Short mmCIF file of C-alpha atoms in Angstrom, two decimals:
data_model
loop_
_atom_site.label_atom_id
_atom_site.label_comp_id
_atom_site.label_asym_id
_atom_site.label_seq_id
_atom_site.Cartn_x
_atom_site.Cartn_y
_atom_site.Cartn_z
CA UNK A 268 27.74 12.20 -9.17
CA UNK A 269 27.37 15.94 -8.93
CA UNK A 270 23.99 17.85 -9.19
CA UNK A 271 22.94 20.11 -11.78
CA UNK A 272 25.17 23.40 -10.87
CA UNK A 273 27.34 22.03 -8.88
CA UNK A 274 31.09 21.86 -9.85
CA UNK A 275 34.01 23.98 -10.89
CA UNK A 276 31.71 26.51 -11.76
CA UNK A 277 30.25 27.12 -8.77
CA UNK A 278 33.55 26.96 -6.76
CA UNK A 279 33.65 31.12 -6.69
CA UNK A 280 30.28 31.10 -5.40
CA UNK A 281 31.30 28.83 -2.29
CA UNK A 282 33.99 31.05 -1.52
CA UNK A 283 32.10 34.60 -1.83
CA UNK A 284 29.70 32.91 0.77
CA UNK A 285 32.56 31.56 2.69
CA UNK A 286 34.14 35.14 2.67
CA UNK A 287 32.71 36.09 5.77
CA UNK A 288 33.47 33.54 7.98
CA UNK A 289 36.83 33.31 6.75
CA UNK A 290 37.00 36.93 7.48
CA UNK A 291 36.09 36.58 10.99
CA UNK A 292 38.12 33.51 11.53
CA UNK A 293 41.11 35.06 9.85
CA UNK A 294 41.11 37.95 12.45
CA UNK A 295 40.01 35.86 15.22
CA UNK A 296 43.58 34.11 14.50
CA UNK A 297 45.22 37.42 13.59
CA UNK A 298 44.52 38.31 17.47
CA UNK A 299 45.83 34.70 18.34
CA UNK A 300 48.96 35.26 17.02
CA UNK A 301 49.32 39.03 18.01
CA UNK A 302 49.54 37.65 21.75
CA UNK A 303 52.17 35.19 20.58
CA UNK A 304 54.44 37.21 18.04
CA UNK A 305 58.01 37.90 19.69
CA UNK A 306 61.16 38.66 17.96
CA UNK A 307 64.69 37.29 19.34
CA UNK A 308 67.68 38.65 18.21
CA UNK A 309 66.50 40.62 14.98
CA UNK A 310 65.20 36.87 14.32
CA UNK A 311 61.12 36.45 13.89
CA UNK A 312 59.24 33.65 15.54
CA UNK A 313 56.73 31.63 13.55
CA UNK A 314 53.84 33.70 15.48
CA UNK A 315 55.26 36.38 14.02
CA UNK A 316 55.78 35.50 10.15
CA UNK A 317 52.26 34.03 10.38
CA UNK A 318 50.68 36.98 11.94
CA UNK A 319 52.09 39.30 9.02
CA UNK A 320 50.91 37.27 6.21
CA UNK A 321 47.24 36.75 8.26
CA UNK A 322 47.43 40.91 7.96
CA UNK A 323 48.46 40.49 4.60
CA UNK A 324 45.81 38.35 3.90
CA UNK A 325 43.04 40.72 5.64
CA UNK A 326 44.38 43.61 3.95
CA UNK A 327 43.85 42.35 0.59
CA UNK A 328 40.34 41.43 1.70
CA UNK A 329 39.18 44.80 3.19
CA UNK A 330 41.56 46.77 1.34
CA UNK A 331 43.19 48.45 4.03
CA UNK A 332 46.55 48.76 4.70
CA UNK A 333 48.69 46.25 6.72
#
């Protein structure tokens, strides 16, 4: 059984408090990935289509550019 307040409703409240660890983790794995990104034969390794939606991602959140 759920507590008074707690539920759907306070699902957008978890996350806003979330943000900033998510944040941090989010370019704590965009640096992961930066050291593992490579490109073979015009052909992108997983690093590297991970690493551009992580930036993706970050960019929406800070909105900055990619």
């Amino acid at each position: 059984r759920q507590a008074a307040g707690e539920g759907i409703m306070s699902t957008p409240y978890r996350l806003i408090a979330a943000a900033p660890n998510m944040l941090s983790t989010l370019r704590e794995v965009e640096s992961y990935l930066d050291d593992r990104a490579d490109v073979d034969a015009g052909i992108p390794n997983d690093a590297m289509r991970l690493l551009v939606e992580v930036r993706e991602v970050i960019s929406k959140a800070t909105g900055s550019k990619p």
